[in-house]
Amino acid sequence: MNPVDAVDANVEQMVKFSVFGLISLGTKHGVFSLLAHGPTVQELIDNLDLPNRHLLLKFIDTLRALHMVEDKNGRLQLNGFSYTFHVPDEKYDLLVPDWVPIFEEINRMVDYAFITPVHPHVLMDFDKDADFWDMRMSTRFSRLYREAMAQVAGLRPGMQVLEVGCGSYAPVQFGEMIGYNGFYLGVDYSPALLEIARARVEDRNLPVEFKEMDAKLIRPVNEYNVAFISFVLEYISDYQKVLTATMETLKPKGRMVVLEPFRDSFQHVQALEFFEGLNKDFVSFPSAEEVKNAILSEGFDVEISRPSRSMLVFRKM
């Protein structure tokens, strides 16, 4: 299995699951039944027994973004949305199953979030719910996308690596790849996730260090061969500062690998955004074009490659 191809195949499948998750929620909670009568937004909200109106408005906005619903003369109209779930035969071999239970759990969390965003069954906070995030970061899919990032970065033993938003599992995986002659610095603002990561690293005595800080506060001090940023920009409104600071830490010929479900690469990605938005820090998925422009606008001399729909590689010249 080529991990680079597998990442795209699984991200695409996650988006499809999310679309069906939205349809399931809309049916279960009676949203589509009311939409069939062309209500105003206020009428829809008033006739649904869902206390978290902020989340309900986000749900309606997501239906609009997916063109399931449109506004006509101040009223919401169903738009005859149709969706075909098709996976080419050759892609089934690329799918890994262990992210599916995670997504099913997040789907269940939405029911509780419709009651209140702080419901104890909504487990999406990086610190309070670090154990749940550690489960996500430890899945085979998560290990697979790190393999893909290492592959496109040309990661090898003895390299110096910076990871922005390292979480709880990546430090061990990348630490083992670079070996005892390398060096890895993981930056994360979640003390709970870093505590889990430290425990894993100490058990293996790897050349790994951590820094608890907001990604926007990164300052170039050391130089690195490789920098990784995966599923992080979606939580940062002004991510240009993060990209700039990270590029400045690279040695000449160093590579920065960015992995995201880029919104200009995956159709209907707004469905996935709705579910990930249960985390209060979530902003939105960036587009690949925006990320490229953020780097080029800073005047970096870089070579940009696109090994897959979900990855960008910037090589500092």
Short mmCIF file of C-alpha atoms in Angstrom, two decimals:
data_model
loop_
_atom_site.label_atom_id
_atom_site.label_comp_id
_atom_site.label_asym_id
_atom_site.label_seq_id
_atom_site.Cartn_x
_atom_site.Cartn_y
_atom_site.Cartn_z
CA MET A 1 0.00 0.00 0.00
CA ASN A 2 1.34 3.41 -0.98
CA PRO A 3 0.68 5.57 2.10
CA VAL A 4 0.44 8.77 0.03
CA ASP A 5 -2.42 7.37 -2.07
CA ALA A 6 -4.02 5.80 0.99
CA VAL A 7 -4.26 9.11 2.83
CA ASP A 8 -6.31 10.70 0.06
CA ALA A 9 -8.56 7.64 -0.27
CA ASN A 10 -9.34 7.65 3.45
CA VAL A 11 -9.88 11.40 3.70
CA GLU A 12 -12.28 11.21 0.77
CA GLN A 13 -14.14 8.40 2.52
CA MET A 14 -14.32 10.48 5.72
CA VAL A 15 -15.97 13.27 3.79
CA LYS A 16 -18.51 10.83 2.35
CA PHE A 17 -19.27 9.46 5.81
CA SER A 18 -19.79 13.02 6.99
CA VAL A 19 -22.29 13.77 4.22
CA PHE A 20 -24.33 10.74 5.22
CA GLY A 21 -23.94 11.76 8.86
CA LEU A 22 -25.56 15.10 8.07
CA ILE A 23 -28.42 13.41 6.23
CA SER A 24 -28.90 11.08 9.19
CA LEU A 25 -28.97 13.98 11.67
CA GLY A 26 -31.38 16.00 9.54
CA THR A 27 -33.73 13.04 9.27
CA LYS A 28 -33.47 11.95 12.89
CA HIS A 29 -34.16 15.39 14.33
CA GLY A 30 -36.96 16.27 11.91
CA VAL A 31 -35.07 19.04 10.12
CA PHE A 32 -35.86 17.80 6.62
CA SER A 33 -39.52 17.25 7.45
CA LEU A 34 -39.85 20.91 8.41
CA LEU A 35 -37.73 22.10 5.48
CA ALA A 36 -40.22 20.43 3.14
CA HIS A 37 -42.71 23.17 4.12
CA GLY A 38 -40.38 26.06 3.24
CA PRO A 39 -40.00 27.70 6.65
CA THR A 40 -38.05 30.80 7.54
CA VAL A 41 -34.92 30.18 9.58
CA GLN A 42 -36.72 31.42 12.70
CA GLU A 43 -39.70 29.16 12.07
CA LEU A 44 -37.41 26.19 11.66
CA ILE A 45 -35.57 26.91 14.88
CA ASP A 46 -38.78 27.53 16.85
CA ASN A 47 -40.30 24.23 15.72
CA LEU A 48 -37.32 22.03 16.56
CA ASP A 49 -36.74 20.81 20.10
CA LEU A 50 -32.98 21.43 19.94
CA PRO A 51 -31.78 23.80 22.69
CA ASN A 52 -28.37 24.55 21.16
CA ARG A 53 -29.55 27.04 18.55
CA HIS A 54 -26.02 28.10 17.67
CA LEU A 55 -25.20 24.56 16.54
CA LEU A 56 -28.52 24.32 14.70
CA LEU A 57 -27.67 27.48 12.76
CA LYS A 58 -24.28 25.96 11.88
CA PHE A 59 -26.11 22.84 10.68
CA ILE A 60 -28.34 24.97 8.43
CA ASP A 61 -25.32 26.88 7.13
CA THR A 62 -23.65 23.57 6.29
CA LEU A 63 -26.74 22.43 4.36
CA ARG A 64 -26.56 25.71 2.44
CA ALA A 65 -22.84 25.25 1.70
CA LEU A 66 -23.55 21.77 0.33
CA HIS A 67 -26.47 23.14 -1.74
CA MET A 68 -28.90 20.84 0.03
CA VAL A 69 -30.89 23.93 0.98
CA GLU A 70 -31.20 27.38 -0.55
CA ASP A 71 -32.84 30.65 0.44
CA LYS A 72 -35.78 31.79 -1.69
CA ASN A 73 -37.68 34.94 -0.78
CA GLY A 74 -36.61 34.68 2.85
CA ARG A 75 -37.54 31.02 3.17
CA LEU A 76 -35.51 27.81 3.19
CA GLN A 77 -36.14 25.42 0.34
CA LEU A 78 -34.83 21.89 -0.14
CA ASN A 79 -32.75 21.86 -3.27
CA GLY A 80 -33.18 18.33 -4.60
CA PHE A 81 -29.72 17.31 -3.42
CA SER A 82 -28.58 13.89 -4.61
CA TYR A 83 -25.44 12.02 -3.64
CA THR A 84 -23.84 8.87 -4.99
CA PHE A 85 -21.54 6.89 -2.75
CA HIS A 86 -19.03 5.25 -5.05
CA VAL A 87 -15.56 3.94 -4.29
CA PRO A 88 -13.58 2.55 -7.24
CA ASP A 89 -12.51 -1.05 -6.74
CA GLU A 90 -8.83 -0.24 -6.63
CA LYS A 91 -9.34 2.16 -3.70
CA TYR A 92 -10.91 -0.36 -1.34
CA ASP A 93 -7.46 -1.82 -0.69
CA LEU A 94 -6.33 1.61 0.49
CA LEU A 95 -8.99 2.03 3.17
CA VAL A 96 -8.13 1.44 6.82
CA PRO A 97 -11.06 0.72 9.15
CA ASP A 98 -10.05 2.02 12.55
CA TRP A 99 -11.05 5.66 12.00
CA VAL A 100 -14.68 4.58 11.46
CA PRO A 101 -15.51 3.96 15.17
CA ILE A 102 -14.00 7.36 15.96
CA PHE A 103 -16.31 9.01 13.44
CA GLU A 104 -19.30 7.09 14.73
CA GLU A 105 -18.52 8.39 18.21
CA ILE A 106 -18.27 11.98 16.96
CA ASN A 107 -21.63 11.56 15.20
CA ARG A 108 -23.15 10.51 18.52
CA MET A 109 -21.59 13.52 20.21
CA VAL A 110 -23.61 15.84 17.96
CA ASP A 111 -26.85 14.60 19.57
CA TYR A 112 -25.51 15.68 22.96
CA ALA A 113 -24.08 18.92 21.55
CA PHE A 114 -27.56 19.84 20.30
CA ILE A 115 -28.54 19.89 23.99
CA THR A 116 -25.55 21.96 25.14
CA PRO A 117 -22.03 22.46 23.74
CA VAL A 118 -20.55 21.65 27.16
CA HIS A 119 -22.36 18.33 27.54
CA PRO A 120 -20.05 15.78 29.26
CA HIS A 121 -20.50 13.37 26.34
CA VAL A 122 -18.96 15.85 23.88
CA LEU A 123 -15.33 14.77 24.02
CA MET A 124 -13.60 17.15 21.61
CA ASP A 125 -11.53 19.40 23.88
CA PHE A 126 -7.78 18.86 23.46
CA ASP A 127 -7.05 19.06 27.19
CA LYS A 128 -10.18 17.88 28.95
CA ASP A 129 -10.66 15.05 26.48
CA ALA A 130 -7.01 14.24 25.78
CA ASP A 131 -7.67 10.50 26.04
CA PHE A 132 -10.16 10.67 23.16
CA TRP A 133 -7.71 12.66 21.04
CA ASP A 134 -4.95 10.22 21.90
CA MET A 135 -7.17 7.44 20.53
CA ARG A 136 -7.58 9.39 17.28
CA MET A 137 -3.86 10.08 17.02
CA SER A 138 -2.99 6.43 17.65
CA THR A 139 -5.13 4.93 14.89
CA ARG A 140 -3.63 3.10 11.97
CA PHE A 141 -4.85 5.92 9.73
CA SER A 142 -2.92 8.48 11.79
CA ARG A 143 0.21 6.36 11.65
CA LEU A 144 -0.34 5.96 7.91
CA TYR A 145 -0.50 9.68 7.16
CA ARG A 146 2.69 10.21 9.16
CA GLU A 147 4.36 7.54 7.05
CA ALA A 148 3.17 9.42 3.96
CA MET A 149 4.55 12.71 5.27
CA ALA A 150 7.88 11.10 6.11
CA GLN A 151 8.02 9.60 2.62
CA VAL A 152 7.46 12.87 0.77
CA ALA A 153 9.85 14.69 3.11
CA GLY A 154 12.63 12.19 2.50
CA LEU A 155 12.92 11.64 6.25
CA ARG A 156 15.86 9.48 7.28
CA PRO A 157 17.95 8.68 10.37
CA GLY A 158 20.01 11.54 11.80
CA MET A 159 17.72 14.36 10.63
CA GLN A 160 16.50 17.29 12.74
CA VAL A 161 12.70 17.57 12.76
CA LEU A 162 10.23 20.22 13.94
CA GLU A 163 6.57 19.33 14.26
CA VAL A 164 3.91 21.97 14.85
CA GLY A 165 0.92 20.53 16.70
CA CYS A 166 2.64 17.26 17.53
CA GLY A 167 -0.07 15.76 19.72
CA SER A 168 0.49 12.61 21.74
CA TYR A 169 1.67 9.91 19.31
CA ALA A 170 3.64 11.48 16.46
CA PRO A 171 6.74 12.19 18.59
CA VAL A 172 7.28 8.46 19.11
CA GLN A 173 6.68 7.56 15.48
CA PHE A 174 8.93 10.27 14.03
CA GLY A 175 11.46 9.83 16.85
CA GLU A 176 11.89 6.18 15.92
CA MET A 177 12.30 7.11 12.25
CA ILE A 178 15.18 9.55 12.83
CA GLY A 179 16.92 7.33 15.37
CA TYR A 180 19.24 8.25 18.21
CA ASN A 181 21.49 10.44 16.04
CA GLY A 182 18.58 12.67 15.06
CA PHE A 183 16.61 15.30 16.93
CA TYR A 184 12.87 15.99 17.11
CA LEU A 185 11.10 19.00 18.65
CA GLY A 186 7.35 18.71 19.12
CA VAL A 187 5.35 21.89 19.70
CA ASP A 188 1.81 21.75 21.07
CA TYR A 189 -0.34 23.99 23.26
CA SER A 190 -2.15 21.11 25.00
CA PRO A 191 -0.38 20.16 28.25
CA ALA A 192 -2.53 17.04 28.57
CA LEU A 193 -1.51 15.68 25.16
CA LEU A 194 2.14 16.55 25.81
CA GLU A 195 1.99 14.67 29.10
CA ILE A 196 0.87 11.53 27.25
CA ALA A 197 3.58 12.07 24.63
CA ARG A 198 6.31 12.49 27.25
CA ALA A 199 5.33 9.23 28.91
CA ARG A 200 5.59 7.38 25.59
CA VAL A 201 8.95 8.91 24.72
CA GLU A 202 10.49 8.26 28.13
CA ASP A 203 9.65 4.57 27.82
CA ARG A 204 11.74 4.42 24.63
CA ASN A 205 14.51 6.91 25.49
CA LEU A 206 14.16 8.68 22.13
CA PRO A 207 15.92 11.94 21.05
CA VAL A 208 12.72 13.95 21.45
CA GLU A 209 11.99 17.24 23.17
CA PHE A 210 8.78 19.18 23.67
CA LYS A 211 7.72 22.78 23.91
CA GLU A 212 4.30 23.73 25.25
CA MET A 213 3.27 26.81 23.32
CA ASP A 214 0.78 28.25 20.86
CA ALA A 215 1.86 27.58 17.28
CA LYS A 216 1.49 31.30 16.49
CA LEU A 217 4.33 32.04 18.93
CA ILE A 218 6.97 29.90 17.20
CA ARG A 219 10.25 31.75 16.75
CA PRO A 220 13.22 30.53 14.66
CA VAL A 221 15.99 29.44 17.03
CA ASN A 222 17.37 26.16 15.72
CA GLU A 223 17.47 24.91 12.14
CA TYR A 224 15.74 21.76 10.92
CA ASN A 225 15.85 19.47 7.91
CA VAL A 226 12.13 18.81 8.00
CA ALA A 227 9.03 20.48 9.45
CA PHE A 228 5.64 18.78 9.69
CA ILE A 229 2.24 20.46 10.05
CA SER A 230 -0.69 18.03 9.89
CA PHE A 231 -4.35 18.76 10.69
CA VAL A 232 -3.29 21.96 12.47
CA LEU A 233 -4.00 24.94 10.20
CA GLU A 234 -7.72 24.22 10.51
CA TYR A 235 -7.53 25.45 14.12
CA ILE A 236 -5.70 28.70 13.35
CA SER A 237 -7.44 31.73 11.85
CA ASP A 238 -4.20 33.57 10.97
CA TYR A 239 -2.03 30.63 9.95
CA GLN A 240 0.26 32.67 7.70
CA LYS A 241 2.35 33.59 10.77
CA VAL A 242 2.73 29.90 11.64
CA LEU A 243 3.75 28.96 8.10
CA THR A 244 6.23 31.85 7.90
CA ALA A 245 7.87 31.08 11.24
CA THR A 246 8.09 27.39 10.40
CA MET A 247 9.69 28.05 7.01
CA GLU A 248 12.24 30.30 8.72
CA THR A 249 13.38 27.40 10.90
CA LEU A 250 14.36 25.28 7.90
CA LYS A 251 17.88 24.76 6.69
CA PRO A 252 18.59 25.35 2.99
CA LYS A 253 17.03 22.46 1.03
CA GLY A 254 14.85 21.71 4.06
CA ARG A 255 11.24 20.65 3.51
CA MET A 256 7.99 21.67 5.17
CA VAL A 257 5.13 19.22 4.68
CA VAL A 258 1.56 20.44 5.21
CA LEU A 259 -1.29 17.94 5.36
CA GLU A 260 -4.95 19.01 5.41
CA PRO A 261 -8.26 18.00 3.78
CA PHE A 262 -7.86 21.07 1.55
CA ARG A 263 -11.24 22.60 0.79
CA ASP A 264 -10.36 23.10 -2.90
CA SER A 265 -9.39 19.44 -3.24
CA PHE A 266 -12.23 17.50 -1.60
CA GLN A 267 -15.80 18.11 -2.69
CA HIS A 268 -18.36 18.46 0.14
CA VAL A 269 -15.62 18.89 2.76
CA GLN A 270 -17.98 21.29 4.59
CA ALA A 271 -19.75 18.19 5.92
CA LEU A 272 -16.56 17.07 7.64
CA GLU A 273 -16.08 20.61 8.96
CA PHE A 274 -19.44 20.48 10.72
CA PHE A 275 -18.43 17.47 12.81
CA GLU A 276 -14.88 18.66 13.49
CA GLY A 277 -16.43 21.95 14.57
CA LEU A 278 -17.51 20.33 17.83
CA ASN A 279 -14.04 21.35 18.94
CA LYS A 280 -14.40 24.99 19.99
CA ASP A 281 -11.03 25.88 18.45
CA PHE A 282 -11.86 24.60 14.98
CA VAL A 283 -11.96 27.32 12.30
CA SER A 284 -12.16 25.70 8.85
CA PHE A 285 -10.05 23.68 6.46
CA PRO A 286 -7.72 25.87 4.40
CA SER A 287 -7.47 25.67 0.64
CA ALA A 288 -4.22 24.50 -0.92
CA GLU A 289 -4.11 27.68 -2.98
CA GLU A 290 -4.37 29.85 0.14
CA VAL A 291 -1.54 27.96 1.81
CA LYS A 292 0.70 28.29 -1.26
CA ASN A 293 -0.04 32.01 -1.54
CA ALA A 294 0.68 32.49 2.17
CA ILE A 295 4.22 31.19 1.60
CA LEU A 296 4.87 32.95 -1.71
CA SER A 297 3.59 36.29 -0.42
CA GLU A 298 6.37 36.27 2.19
CA GLY A 299 9.00 36.15 -0.52
CA PHE A 300 10.41 32.72 0.24
CA ASP A 301 12.43 31.10 -2.51
CA VAL A 302 10.75 27.71 -2.53
CA GLU A 303 10.02 24.74 -4.73
CA ILE A 304 6.42 23.62 -4.26
CA SER A 305 5.24 20.09 -5.00
CA ARG A 306 1.87 18.41 -4.62
CA PRO A 307 2.36 14.67 -3.96
CA SER A 308 -1.35 14.22 -3.24
CA ARG A 309 -4.59 16.15 -2.89
CA SER A 310 -4.10 16.37 0.87
CA MET A 311 -0.41 17.29 0.96
CA LEU A 312 1.82 20.20 -0.01
CA VAL A 313 5.61 20.14 0.19
CA PHE A 314 7.67 23.33 0.33
CA ARG A 315 11.39 22.93 -0.31
CA LYS A 316 13.47 25.86 0.81
CA MET A 317 16.03 26.85 -1.81
#
